[in-house]
Amino acid sequence: MANPLIVEEPCNDNGPVFTSLQDLRKVFGSLNFHDLAHHVLIGNQIIVRSQHLNTINSLLNILKSILPNGCCKLVPFSEKYQPSWSCNFLGLPPFTGLPPHVIENEQYILLDVLSPDMCPTNSNRLCVTEDSPFHGYGINMTSSQPLPDKGPTILAKIESILDSSHFTPEVVLTYLVCLQEEWMNKVKVVYKYSRTGKRSEDEMEQLLKVLKTEESDQQLLKFWKTGLSSQYRSHLLTSNIGTQS
């Protein structure tokens, strides 16, 4: 439902943009970034509402870089809500409502990027310097339900490289690709092992231990399986279990 106190303006490309993962974390703050990246990594739907299309696009495209390409379904802008099965990254106009069944049952995080005229108080304003393009802007983050205290292992590695000021955005992106390849290889092993013969729960636990995964990685492994193409799944199941893909 629209806010009767605010005059809605047409969506435009006049907003500030996020330039890198480092920039996004700096603008959002480390705690907000941690929660947001956790949602991305385990496949919860990321919904961004803003009147600025370029702000939405820059935010969603940078968040996409955290995931393997096969796990990304992007609808950069829609006039109405699109279901999570069709996209895990979604851009919407301000004040666009979510269906009741989504609010009650779906896994999502909703980000409202508030322009200065929509953010009259300091409570939601971003803690950025005056020279930042996002100075005066605010952010509201609403999650469908709390996340586990411990995030996936890969999240800690991403945050570790972002903690350093010595790496360029290009180096960070290259590191992300390496992390994605490492964890997609784990996904491939788990998928193939679970599909080639009947495996006991104890055997699966032993495999996950060998792969150096933890309980906190289970949602990520499950979601990242969706990034395997149907062709590659067939290849994995028809090739010899001992053959390295």
Tab-separated table of C-alpha atoms in Angstrom:
chain	number	residue	atom	x	y	z
A	1	MET	CA	0.000	0.000	0.000
A	2	ALA	CA	1.341	3.431	-0.890
A	3	ASN	CA	2.295	5.850	1.848
A	4	PRO	CA	-0.303	8.675	1.707
A	5	LEU	CA	2.225	11.129	3.160
A	6	ILE	CA	4.651	10.731	0.270
A	7	VAL	CA	4.010	11.660	-3.349
A	8	GLU	CA	5.136	8.812	-5.549
A	9	GLU	CA	7.324	9.829	-8.485
A	10	PRO	CA	7.984	7.859	-11.670
A	11	CYS	CA	10.937	5.526	-11.492
A	12	ASN	CA	14.095	6.956	-13.013
A	13	ASP	CA	17.839	6.447	-13.458
A	14	ASN	CA	18.873	9.431	-11.355
A	15	GLY	CA	19.911	7.565	-8.232
A	16	PRO	CA	23.325	6.712	-6.802
A	17	VAL	CA	24.913	3.400	-7.746
A	18	PHE	CA	26.998	0.784	-5.990
A	19	THR	CA	30.365	0.355	-7.696
A	20	SER	CA	31.783	-2.784	-6.074
A	21	LEU	CA	31.254	-5.335	-3.329
A	22	GLN	CA	33.547	-3.254	-1.099
A	23	ASP	CA	31.456	-0.170	-1.795
A	24	LEU	CA	28.223	-2.010	-1.030
A	25	ARG	CA	29.562	-3.284	2.301
A	26	LYS	CA	30.823	0.175	3.225
A	27	VAL	CA	27.436	1.762	2.500
A	28	PHE	CA	25.361	-0.926	4.231
A	29	GLY	CA	27.691	-1.522	7.149
A	30	SER	CA	29.346	-4.832	8.007
A	31	LEU	CA	26.443	-6.243	10.049
A	32	ASN	CA	23.782	-5.509	7.440
A	33	PHE	CA	26.077	-6.822	4.716
A	34	HIS	CA	26.634	-10.053	6.676
A	35	ASP	CA	22.888	-10.733	6.890
A	36	LEU	CA	22.294	-9.745	3.269
A	37	ALA	CA	25.107	-11.918	1.913
A	38	HIS	CA	23.907	-14.844	4.060
A	39	HIS	CA	20.456	-14.593	2.456
A	40	VAL	CA	22.031	-14.487	-1.016
A	41	LEU	CA	24.282	-17.508	-0.448
A	42	ILE	CA	21.482	-19.821	0.729
A	43	GLY	CA	19.046	-18.833	-2.014
A	44	ASN	CA	16.504	-16.682	-0.225
A	45	GLN	CA	14.786	-14.196	-2.507
A	46	ILE	CA	16.395	-10.735	-2.553
A	47	ILE	CA	13.805	-8.008	-3.172
A	48	VAL	CA	14.898	-4.397	-3.676
A	49	ARG	CA	12.426	-1.511	-3.819
A	50	SER	CA	13.527	1.912	-5.027
A	51	GLN	CA	12.404	4.673	-7.341
A	52	HIS	CA	15.854	4.614	-8.957
A	53	LEU	CA	16.280	1.840	-11.518
A	54	ASN	CA	20.038	2.320	-11.748
A	55	THR	CA	20.356	1.912	-7.966
A	56	ILE	CA	18.389	-1.334	-8.080
A	57	ASN	CA	20.404	-2.696	-11.009
A	58	SER	CA	23.776	-1.887	-9.455
A	59	LEU	CA	22.787	-3.463	-6.129
A	60	LEU	CA	21.399	-6.668	-7.626
A	61	ASN	CA	24.259	-7.108	-10.095
A	62	ILE	CA	26.860	-6.791	-7.362
A	63	LEU	CA	25.007	-9.246	-5.115
A	64	LYS	CA	24.870	-11.679	-8.045
A	65	SER	CA	28.659	-11.777	-8.097
A	66	ILE	CA	28.588	-13.738	-4.828
A	67	LEU	CA	26.849	-16.684	-6.524
A	68	PRO	CA	27.697	-19.031	-9.408
A	69	ASN	CA	25.935	-17.932	-12.583
A	70	GLY	CA	23.713	-21.002	-12.631
A	71	CYS	CA	22.199	-20.018	-9.275
A	72	CYS	CA	21.120	-16.545	-10.408
A	73	LYS	CA	17.654	-15.751	-11.725
A	74	LEU	CA	17.323	-11.999	-12.118
A	75	VAL	CA	14.307	-9.803	-12.773
A	76	PRO	CA	15.910	-6.343	-12.546
A	77	PHE	CA	12.594	-4.511	-12.494
A	78	SER	CA	8.917	-5.432	-12.413
A	79	GLU	CA	5.815	-3.394	-11.683
A	80	LYS	CA	4.527	-6.202	-9.472
A	81	TYR	CA	5.914	-8.995	-7.332
A	82	GLN	CA	7.379	-12.028	-9.113
A	83	PRO	CA	7.493	-15.433	-7.318
A	84	SER	CA	10.732	-16.806	-5.922
A	85	TRP	CA	10.711	-19.809	-8.282
A	86	SER	CA	11.068	-17.401	-11.210
A	87	CYS	CA	13.734	-15.162	-9.683
A	88	ASN	CA	15.901	-14.919	-6.601
A	89	PHE	CA	16.822	-11.302	-7.399
A	90	LEU	CA	13.921	-8.892	-7.925
A	91	GLY	CA	13.616	-5.121	-8.341
A	92	LEU	CA	10.331	-3.329	-7.587
A	93	PRO	CA	9.014	0.259	-7.425
A	94	PRO	CA	8.668	1.838	-3.974
A	95	PHE	CA	5.689	0.736	-1.879
A	96	THR	CA	4.916	-2.289	-4.072
A	97	GLY	CA	3.158	-4.768	-1.808
A	98	LEU	CA	4.033	-8.412	-1.365
A	99	PRO	CA	1.273	-11.040	-1.496
A	100	PRO	CA	0.137	-12.310	1.931
A	101	HIS	CA	1.258	-15.882	1.178
A	102	VAL	CA	4.767	-14.601	0.445
A	103	ILE	CA	4.948	-12.663	3.695
A	104	GLU	CA	3.698	-15.663	5.649
A	105	ASN	CA	5.501	-18.550	3.955
A	106	GLU	CA	8.385	-17.502	1.708
A	107	GLN	CA	12.076	-17.018	2.530
A	108	TYR	CA	13.124	-13.510	1.525
A	109	ILE	CA	14.811	-10.286	2.523
A	110	LEU	CA	13.237	-6.991	1.490
A	111	LEU	CA	15.450	-3.940	0.978
A	112	ASP	CA	13.901	-0.505	0.711
A	113	VAL	CA	16.403	2.051	-0.567
A	114	LEU	CA	14.989	5.348	0.674
A	115	SER	CA	15.833	8.603	-1.083
A	116	PRO	CA	16.439	11.622	1.179
A	117	ASP	CA	12.864	12.918	0.793
A	118	MET	CA	11.567	9.512	1.950
A	119	CYS	CA	13.904	9.448	4.927
A	120	PRO	CA	13.088	12.534	7.020
A	121	THR	CA	14.565	11.171	10.264
A	122	ASN	CA	18.019	9.847	11.087
A	123	SER	CA	16.754	6.452	12.289
A	124	ASN	CA	17.044	4.753	8.899
A	125	ARG	CA	19.749	6.856	7.312
A	126	LEU	CA	22.945	5.259	6.129
A	127	CYS	CA	26.083	6.099	8.077
A	128	VAL	CA	28.112	7.471	5.168
A	129	THR	CA	30.279	10.544	4.686
A	130	GLU	CA	28.915	13.703	3.102
A	131	ASP	CA	30.874	13.074	-0.096
A	132	SER	CA	29.176	9.691	-0.597
A	133	PRO	CA	26.530	9.487	-3.352
A	134	PHE	CA	24.333	7.793	-0.736
A	135	HIS	CA	24.562	10.656	1.762
A	136	GLY	CA	21.045	11.346	3.089
A	137	TYR	CA	19.705	8.034	1.806
A	138	GLY	CA	18.258	5.382	4.074
A	139	ILE	CA	17.784	1.656	4.057
A	140	ASN	CA	15.140	-0.589	5.568
A	141	MET	CA	15.863	-4.323	5.721
A	142	THR	CA	12.994	-6.690	6.479
A	143	SER	CA	13.571	-10.420	6.692
A	144	SER	CA	10.925	-13.131	6.588
A	145	GLN	CA	12.564	-14.905	9.515
A	146	PRO	CA	15.811	-14.844	11.521
A	147	LEU	CA	18.899	-16.472	10.078
A	148	PRO	CA	21.038	-19.007	11.959
A	149	ASP	CA	23.745	-17.400	14.064
A	150	LYS	CA	26.515	-19.055	12.071
A	151	GLY	CA	26.671	-18.424	8.350
A	152	PRO	CA	28.181	-20.588	5.597
A	153	THR	CA	31.952	-21.067	5.626
A	154	ILE	CA	32.304	-19.183	2.354
A	155	LEU	CA	30.715	-16.081	3.898
A	156	ALA	CA	33.526	-15.770	6.444
A	157	LYS	CA	36.060	-16.007	3.607
A	158	ILE	CA	34.273	-13.294	1.625
A	159	GLU	CA	34.177	-11.006	4.645
A	160	SER	CA	37.836	-11.688	5.340
A	161	ILE	CA	39.001	-10.373	1.976
A	162	LEU	CA	36.625	-7.403	2.224
A	163	ASP	CA	38.153	-6.521	5.596
A	164	SER	CA	41.403	-5.728	3.807
A	165	SER	CA	41.850	-2.424	2.006
A	166	HIS	CA	44.724	-3.777	-0.097
A	167	PHE	CA	42.645	-5.545	-2.744
A	168	THR	CA	41.081	-3.931	-5.798
A	169	PRO	CA	37.501	-4.795	-6.860
A	170	GLU	CA	38.964	-6.829	-9.736
A	171	VAL	CA	41.043	-8.944	-7.350
A	172	VAL	CA	38.006	-9.478	-5.106
A	173	LEU	CA	35.920	-10.643	-8.076
A	174	THR	CA	38.654	-13.071	-9.117
A	175	TYR	CA	38.786	-14.421	-5.569
A	176	LEU	CA	35.005	-14.870	-5.589
A	177	VAL	CA	35.257	-16.928	-8.780
A	178	CYS	CA	37.853	-19.148	-7.113
A	179	LEU	CA	35.626	-19.621	-4.054
A	180	GLN	CA	32.653	-20.453	-6.259
A	181	GLU	CA	34.633	-23.058	-8.191
A	182	GLU	CA	35.868	-24.597	-4.928
A	183	TRP	CA	32.367	-24.908	-3.493
A	184	MET	CA	30.708	-25.953	-6.730
A	185	ASN	CA	33.201	-28.831	-6.838
A	186	LYS	CA	32.000	-29.854	-3.377
A	187	VAL	CA	28.402	-29.621	-4.610
A	188	LYS	CA	29.217	-31.852	-7.586
A	189	VAL	CA	30.811	-34.485	-5.357
A	190	VAL	CA	27.877	-34.489	-2.928
A	191	TYR	CA	25.322	-34.636	-5.739
A	192	LYS	CA	27.035	-37.502	-7.517
A	193	TYR	CA	27.685	-39.471	-4.338
A	194	SER	CA	24.050	-39.166	-3.263
A	195	ARG	CA	22.770	-40.323	-6.663
A	196	THR	CA	25.057	-43.296	-7.272
A	197	GLY	CA	23.879	-46.028	-4.952
A	198	LYS	CA	22.088	-46.046	-1.648
A	199	ARG	CA	24.028	-44.032	0.926
A	200	SER	CA	23.528	-44.155	4.666
A	201	GLU	CA	23.301	-41.011	6.720
A	202	ASP	CA	26.594	-41.908	8.374
A	203	GLU	CA	28.326	-42.282	5.005
A	204	MET	CA	27.037	-38.901	3.884
A	205	GLU	CA	28.235	-37.285	7.100
A	206	GLN	CA	31.674	-38.813	6.566
A	207	LEU	CA	31.811	-37.405	3.037
A	208	LEU	CA	30.804	-33.932	4.190
A	209	LYS	CA	33.511	-34.096	6.842
A	210	VAL	CA	36.120	-35.086	4.256
A	211	LEU	CA	35.009	-32.135	2.128
A	212	LYS	CA	35.517	-29.871	5.155
A	213	THR	CA	31.943	-28.660	5.252
A	214	GLU	CA	29.979	-27.854	8.390
A	215	GLU	CA	26.351	-27.975	9.444
A	216	SER	CA	26.105	-24.283	8.613
A	217	ASP	CA	26.952	-25.097	4.974
A	218	GLN	CA	24.039	-27.460	4.363
A	219	GLN	CA	21.588	-24.854	3.065
A	220	LEU	CA	24.231	-23.489	0.706
A	221	LEU	CA	25.060	-26.941	-0.679
A	222	LYS	CA	21.383	-27.669	-1.239
A	223	PHE	CA	20.756	-24.365	-3.016
A	224	TRP	CA	23.908	-24.479	-5.119
A	225	LYS	CA	22.846	-27.853	-6.512
A	226	THR	CA	20.274	-25.857	-8.500
A	227	GLY	CA	23.212	-24.246	-10.301
A	228	LEU	CA	24.107	-27.560	-11.940
A	229	SER	CA	22.729	-27.711	-15.452
A	230	SER	CA	20.552	-30.675	-16.445
A	231	GLN	CA	23.188	-31.651	-18.992
A	232	TYR	CA	25.917	-31.663	-16.372
A	233	ARG	CA	23.752	-33.619	-13.928
A	234	SER	CA	23.328	-36.309	-16.569
A	235	HIS	CA	27.066	-36.302	-17.174
A	236	LEU	CA	27.803	-36.728	-13.477
A	237	LEU	CA	25.434	-39.647	-13.129
A	238	THR	CA	26.609	-41.503	-16.209
A	239	SER	CA	30.345	-41.091	-15.664
A	240	ASN	CA	32.302	-43.372	-13.364
A	241	ILE	CA	32.160	-42.404	-9.667
A	242	GLY	CA	35.929	-42.355	-9.513
A	243	THR	CA	36.381	-40.173	-12.589
A	244	GLN	CA	37.173	-36.561	-11.936
A	245	SER	CA	34.946	-34.178	-13.883
